[in-house]
Tab-separated table of C-alpha atoms in Angstrom:
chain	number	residue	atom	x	y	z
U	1	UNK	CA	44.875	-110.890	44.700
U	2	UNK	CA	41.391	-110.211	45.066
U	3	UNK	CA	42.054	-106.817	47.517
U	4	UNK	CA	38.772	-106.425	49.691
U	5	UNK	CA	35.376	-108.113	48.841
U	6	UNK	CA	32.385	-107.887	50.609
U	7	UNK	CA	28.866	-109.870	50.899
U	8	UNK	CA	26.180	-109.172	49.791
U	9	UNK	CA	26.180	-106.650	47.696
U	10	UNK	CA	22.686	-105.964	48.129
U	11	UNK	CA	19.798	-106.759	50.396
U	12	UNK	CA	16.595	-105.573	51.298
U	13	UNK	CA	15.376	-106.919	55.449
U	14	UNK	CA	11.984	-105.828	57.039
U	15	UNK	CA	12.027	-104.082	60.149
U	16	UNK	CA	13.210	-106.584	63.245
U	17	UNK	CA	15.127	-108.920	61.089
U	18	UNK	CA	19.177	-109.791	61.444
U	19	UNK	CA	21.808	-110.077	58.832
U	20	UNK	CA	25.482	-110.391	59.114
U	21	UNK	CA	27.279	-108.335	56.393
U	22	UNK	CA	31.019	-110.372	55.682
U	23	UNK	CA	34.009	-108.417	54.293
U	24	UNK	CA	37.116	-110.389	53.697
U	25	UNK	CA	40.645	-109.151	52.877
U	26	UNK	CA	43.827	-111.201	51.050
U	27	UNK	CA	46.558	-108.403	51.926
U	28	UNK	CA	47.499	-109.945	55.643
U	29	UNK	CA	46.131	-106.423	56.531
U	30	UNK	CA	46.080	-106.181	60.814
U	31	UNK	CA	43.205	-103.006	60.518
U	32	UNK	CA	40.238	-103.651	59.463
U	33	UNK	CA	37.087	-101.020	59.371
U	34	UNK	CA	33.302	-100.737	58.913
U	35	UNK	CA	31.717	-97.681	57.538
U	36	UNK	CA	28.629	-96.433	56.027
U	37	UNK	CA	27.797	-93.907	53.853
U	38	UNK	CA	24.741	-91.771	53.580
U	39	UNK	CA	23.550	-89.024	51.703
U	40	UNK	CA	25.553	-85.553	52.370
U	41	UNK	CA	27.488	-87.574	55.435
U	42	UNK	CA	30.354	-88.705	53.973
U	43	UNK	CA	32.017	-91.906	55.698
U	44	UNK	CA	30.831	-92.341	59.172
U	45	UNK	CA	32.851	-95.164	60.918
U	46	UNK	CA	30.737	-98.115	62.759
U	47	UNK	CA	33.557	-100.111	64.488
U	48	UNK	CA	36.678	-101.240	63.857
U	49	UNK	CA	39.332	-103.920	64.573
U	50	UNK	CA	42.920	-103.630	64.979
U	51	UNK	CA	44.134	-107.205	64.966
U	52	UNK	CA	42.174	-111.182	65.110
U	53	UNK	CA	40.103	-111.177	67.940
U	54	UNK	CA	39.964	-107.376	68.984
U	55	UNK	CA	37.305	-104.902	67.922
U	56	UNK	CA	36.234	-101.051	69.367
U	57	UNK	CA	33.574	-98.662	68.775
U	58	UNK	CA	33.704	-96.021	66.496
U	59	UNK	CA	31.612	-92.965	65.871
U	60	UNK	CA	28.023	-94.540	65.071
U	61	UNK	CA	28.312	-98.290	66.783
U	62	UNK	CA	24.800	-98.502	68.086
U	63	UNK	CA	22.773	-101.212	66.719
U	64	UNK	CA	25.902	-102.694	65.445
U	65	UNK	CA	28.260	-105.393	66.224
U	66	UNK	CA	31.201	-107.001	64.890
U	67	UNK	CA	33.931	-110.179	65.057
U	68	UNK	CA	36.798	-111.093	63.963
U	69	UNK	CA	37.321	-114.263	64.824
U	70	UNK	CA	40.294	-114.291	61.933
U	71	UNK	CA	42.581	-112.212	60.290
U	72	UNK	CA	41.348	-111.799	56.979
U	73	UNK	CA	37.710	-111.599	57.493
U	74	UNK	CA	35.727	-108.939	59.677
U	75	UNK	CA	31.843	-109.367	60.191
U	76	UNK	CA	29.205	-106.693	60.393
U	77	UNK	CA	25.998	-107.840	62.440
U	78	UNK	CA	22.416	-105.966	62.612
U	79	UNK	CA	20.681	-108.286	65.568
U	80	UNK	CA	17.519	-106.402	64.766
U	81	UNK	CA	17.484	-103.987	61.348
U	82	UNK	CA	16.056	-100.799	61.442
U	83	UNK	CA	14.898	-98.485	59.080
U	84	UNK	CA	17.968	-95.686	60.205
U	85	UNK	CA	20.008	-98.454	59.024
U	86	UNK	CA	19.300	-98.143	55.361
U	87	UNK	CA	22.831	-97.166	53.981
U	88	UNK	CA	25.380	-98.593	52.091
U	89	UNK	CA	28.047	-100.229	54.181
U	90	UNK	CA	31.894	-100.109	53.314
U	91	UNK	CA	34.837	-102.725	54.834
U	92	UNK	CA	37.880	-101.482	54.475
U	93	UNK	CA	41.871	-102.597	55.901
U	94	UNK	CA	44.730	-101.282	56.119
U	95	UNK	CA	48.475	-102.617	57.246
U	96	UNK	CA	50.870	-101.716	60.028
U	97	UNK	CA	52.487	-98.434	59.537
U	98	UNK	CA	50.299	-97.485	56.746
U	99	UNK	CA	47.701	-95.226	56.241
U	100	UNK	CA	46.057	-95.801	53.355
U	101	UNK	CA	42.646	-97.517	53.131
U	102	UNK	CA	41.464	-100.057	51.055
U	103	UNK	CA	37.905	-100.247	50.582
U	104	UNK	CA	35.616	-102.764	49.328
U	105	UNK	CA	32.707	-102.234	46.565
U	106	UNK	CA	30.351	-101.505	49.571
U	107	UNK	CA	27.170	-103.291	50.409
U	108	UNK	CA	23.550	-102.062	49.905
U	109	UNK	CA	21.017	-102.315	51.969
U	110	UNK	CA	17.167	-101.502	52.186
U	111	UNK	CA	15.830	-101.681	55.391
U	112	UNK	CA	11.611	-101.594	55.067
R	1	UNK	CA	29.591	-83.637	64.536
R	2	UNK	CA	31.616	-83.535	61.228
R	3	UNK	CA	35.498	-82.216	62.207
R	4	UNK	CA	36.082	-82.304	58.423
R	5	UNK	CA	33.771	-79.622	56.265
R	6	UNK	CA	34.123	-79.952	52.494
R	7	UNK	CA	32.965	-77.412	49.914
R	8	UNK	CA	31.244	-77.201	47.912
R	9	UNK	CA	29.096	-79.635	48.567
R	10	UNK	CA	27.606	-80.307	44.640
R	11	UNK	CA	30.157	-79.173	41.286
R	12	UNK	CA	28.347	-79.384	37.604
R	13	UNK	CA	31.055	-77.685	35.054
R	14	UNK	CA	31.954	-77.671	31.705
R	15	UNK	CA	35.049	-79.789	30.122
R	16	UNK	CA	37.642	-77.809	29.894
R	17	UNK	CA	37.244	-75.702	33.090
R	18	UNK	CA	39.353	-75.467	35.966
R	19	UNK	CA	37.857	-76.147	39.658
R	20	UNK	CA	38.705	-76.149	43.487
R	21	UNK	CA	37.139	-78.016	46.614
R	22	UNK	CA	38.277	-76.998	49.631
R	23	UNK	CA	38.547	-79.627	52.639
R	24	UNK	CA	38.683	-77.182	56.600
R	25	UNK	CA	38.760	-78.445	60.136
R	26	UNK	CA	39.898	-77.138	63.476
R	27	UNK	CA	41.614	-79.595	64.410
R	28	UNK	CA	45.077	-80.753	63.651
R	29	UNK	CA	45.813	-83.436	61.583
R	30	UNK	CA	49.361	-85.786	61.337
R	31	UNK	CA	48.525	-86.423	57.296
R	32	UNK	CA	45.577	-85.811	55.098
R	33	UNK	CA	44.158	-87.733	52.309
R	34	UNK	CA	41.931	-87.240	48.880
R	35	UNK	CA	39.993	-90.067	47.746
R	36	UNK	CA	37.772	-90.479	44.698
R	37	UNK	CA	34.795	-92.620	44.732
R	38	UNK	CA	32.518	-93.699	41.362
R	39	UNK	CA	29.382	-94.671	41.723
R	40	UNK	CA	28.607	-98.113	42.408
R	41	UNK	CA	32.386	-98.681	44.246
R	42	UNK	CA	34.316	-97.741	47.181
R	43	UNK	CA	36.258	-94.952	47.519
R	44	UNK	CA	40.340	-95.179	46.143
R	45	UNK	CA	43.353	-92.993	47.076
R	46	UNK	CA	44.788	-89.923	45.336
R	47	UNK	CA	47.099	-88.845	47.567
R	48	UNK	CA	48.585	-88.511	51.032
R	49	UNK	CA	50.132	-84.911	52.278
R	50	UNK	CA	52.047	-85.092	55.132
R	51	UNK	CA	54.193	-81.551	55.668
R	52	UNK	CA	52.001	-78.575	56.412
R	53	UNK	CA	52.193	-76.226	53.373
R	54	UNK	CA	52.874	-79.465	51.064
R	55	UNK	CA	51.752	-79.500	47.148
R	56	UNK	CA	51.700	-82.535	45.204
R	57	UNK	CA	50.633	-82.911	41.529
R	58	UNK	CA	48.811	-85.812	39.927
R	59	UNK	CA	48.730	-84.699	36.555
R	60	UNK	CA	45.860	-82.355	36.286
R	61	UNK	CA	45.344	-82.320	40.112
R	62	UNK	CA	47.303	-80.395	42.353
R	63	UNK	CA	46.685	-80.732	46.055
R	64	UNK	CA	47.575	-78.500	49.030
R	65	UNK	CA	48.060	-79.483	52.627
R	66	UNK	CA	47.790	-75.963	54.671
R	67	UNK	CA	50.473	-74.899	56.836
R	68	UNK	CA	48.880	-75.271	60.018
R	69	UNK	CA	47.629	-79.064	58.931
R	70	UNK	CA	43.911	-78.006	59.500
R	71	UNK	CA	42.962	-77.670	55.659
R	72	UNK	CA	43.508	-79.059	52.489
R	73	UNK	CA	42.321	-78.106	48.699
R	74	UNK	CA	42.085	-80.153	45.751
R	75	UNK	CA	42.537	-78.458	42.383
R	76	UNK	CA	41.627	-79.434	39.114
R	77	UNK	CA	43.037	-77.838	35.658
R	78	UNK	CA	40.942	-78.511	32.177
R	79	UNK	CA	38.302	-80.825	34.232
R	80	UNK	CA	37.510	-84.004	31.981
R	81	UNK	CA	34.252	-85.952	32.050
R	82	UNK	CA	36.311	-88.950	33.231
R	83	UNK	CA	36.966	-86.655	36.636
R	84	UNK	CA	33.608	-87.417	37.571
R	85	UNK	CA	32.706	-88.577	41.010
R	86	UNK	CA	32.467	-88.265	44.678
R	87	UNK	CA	35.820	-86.455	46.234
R	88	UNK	CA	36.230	-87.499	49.644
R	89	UNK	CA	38.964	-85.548	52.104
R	90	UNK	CA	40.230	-87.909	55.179
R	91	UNK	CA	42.300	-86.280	58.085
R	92	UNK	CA	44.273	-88.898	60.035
R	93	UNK	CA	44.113	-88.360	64.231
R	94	UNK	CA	46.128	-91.859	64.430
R	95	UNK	CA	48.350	-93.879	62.660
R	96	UNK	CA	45.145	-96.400	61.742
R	97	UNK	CA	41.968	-94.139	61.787
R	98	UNK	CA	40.727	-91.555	59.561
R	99	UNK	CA	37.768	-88.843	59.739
R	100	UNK	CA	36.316	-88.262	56.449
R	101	UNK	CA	34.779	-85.091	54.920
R	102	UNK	CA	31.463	-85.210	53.777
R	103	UNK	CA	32.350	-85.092	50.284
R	104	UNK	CA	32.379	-83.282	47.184
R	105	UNK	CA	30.283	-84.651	44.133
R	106	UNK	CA	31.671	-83.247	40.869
R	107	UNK	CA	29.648	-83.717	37.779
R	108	UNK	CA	31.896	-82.898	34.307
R	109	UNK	CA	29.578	-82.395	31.827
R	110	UNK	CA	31.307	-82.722	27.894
């Protein structure tokens, strides 16, 4: 039971370029989240999904967007990186009736 | 717009001392959580209060849910370097999405 992992855990893009951030989760969990994390901000959620095939915006979606074309796995898309973007990005799920969140190690990136 | 203020912001104490962080909104909340996050990971639950002017205890850490639901504190008794790390506070709005504090980075120094 691996819990949440996400990929990569680090990358560094150039200004312009695309990447596609995967988290994937082994719990049957129905919520699934994207976050990220800067300095002195806390956890600032991107968007989220509440079951296979739905997704919604959250409080910082722009320049973002997401699938989940299955249940376990929720992807994070940057069609054209910027340097704001530089953060480390957290996945995390959650099942029906519960509130607790279960975060992955978080990915890294470097936006130049 | 952060609904969730934490404070303080930065903690560097001694082993041994005790220590609070206080988690305030305005707005209501239907359950609030403490998380602790080490560097290098995501963050990992402590606890969930639920009744406003609920205390639970997690061996050295006692936390507080206000009576009102708006605030929360987090206290720690004979802080250990192992009690290092980023304290996050989460509010829930819904039964599936949480605002989170800005966090609290305490540094336990031996």
């Amino acid at each position: 039971n691996a819990g949440v992992t996400q990929t990569p855990k680090f990358r560094v893009l150039k200004t312009g370029q695309s990447m596609t951030l995967l988290c994937a989760q082994d719990m049957n969990h129905e919520y699934m989240y994207w976050y990220r994390q800067d300095p002195g901000m806390g956890l600032r959620l991107i968007h989220y999904s509440v079951g296979e095939g739905t997704t919604a915006k959250g409080e910082v979606p722009d320049g973002y967007n997401v699938s989940r074309l299955k249940k376990q796995n929720f992807l994070l898309g940057l069609e054209s990186a910027a340097p704001s973007q530089t953060s480390v990005y957290f996945c995390a799920s959650t099942g029906t009736g519960q509130e607790t969140q279960y975060f992955g190690p978080g990915t890294r990136l470097l936006v130049l | 717009t952060q609904l969730l203020e934490q404070s303080p912001q930065f903690l560097s104490i001694q082993e041994g001392e005790n220590l609070t962080v206080y988690c305030n909104s305005s707005s209501v909340f239907s359950s609030l959580q403490w998380y602790r996050q080490e560097p290098g990971e995501g963050p990992v639950l402590l606890v969930t209060v639920v009744t406003g002017g609920e205390v639970k205890k997690l061996k050295r850490l006692t936390f507080q849910f206000g009576d009102a639901r708006k605030d929360s504190s987090l206290h720690i008794t004979a802080a250990q370097p192992g009690d290092t790390g980023l304290y996050l506070c989460a509010g829930a709005r819904s039964s599936y999405k949480l605002i989170f504090g800005s966090g609290t980075r305490l540094l336990v120094r031996p």
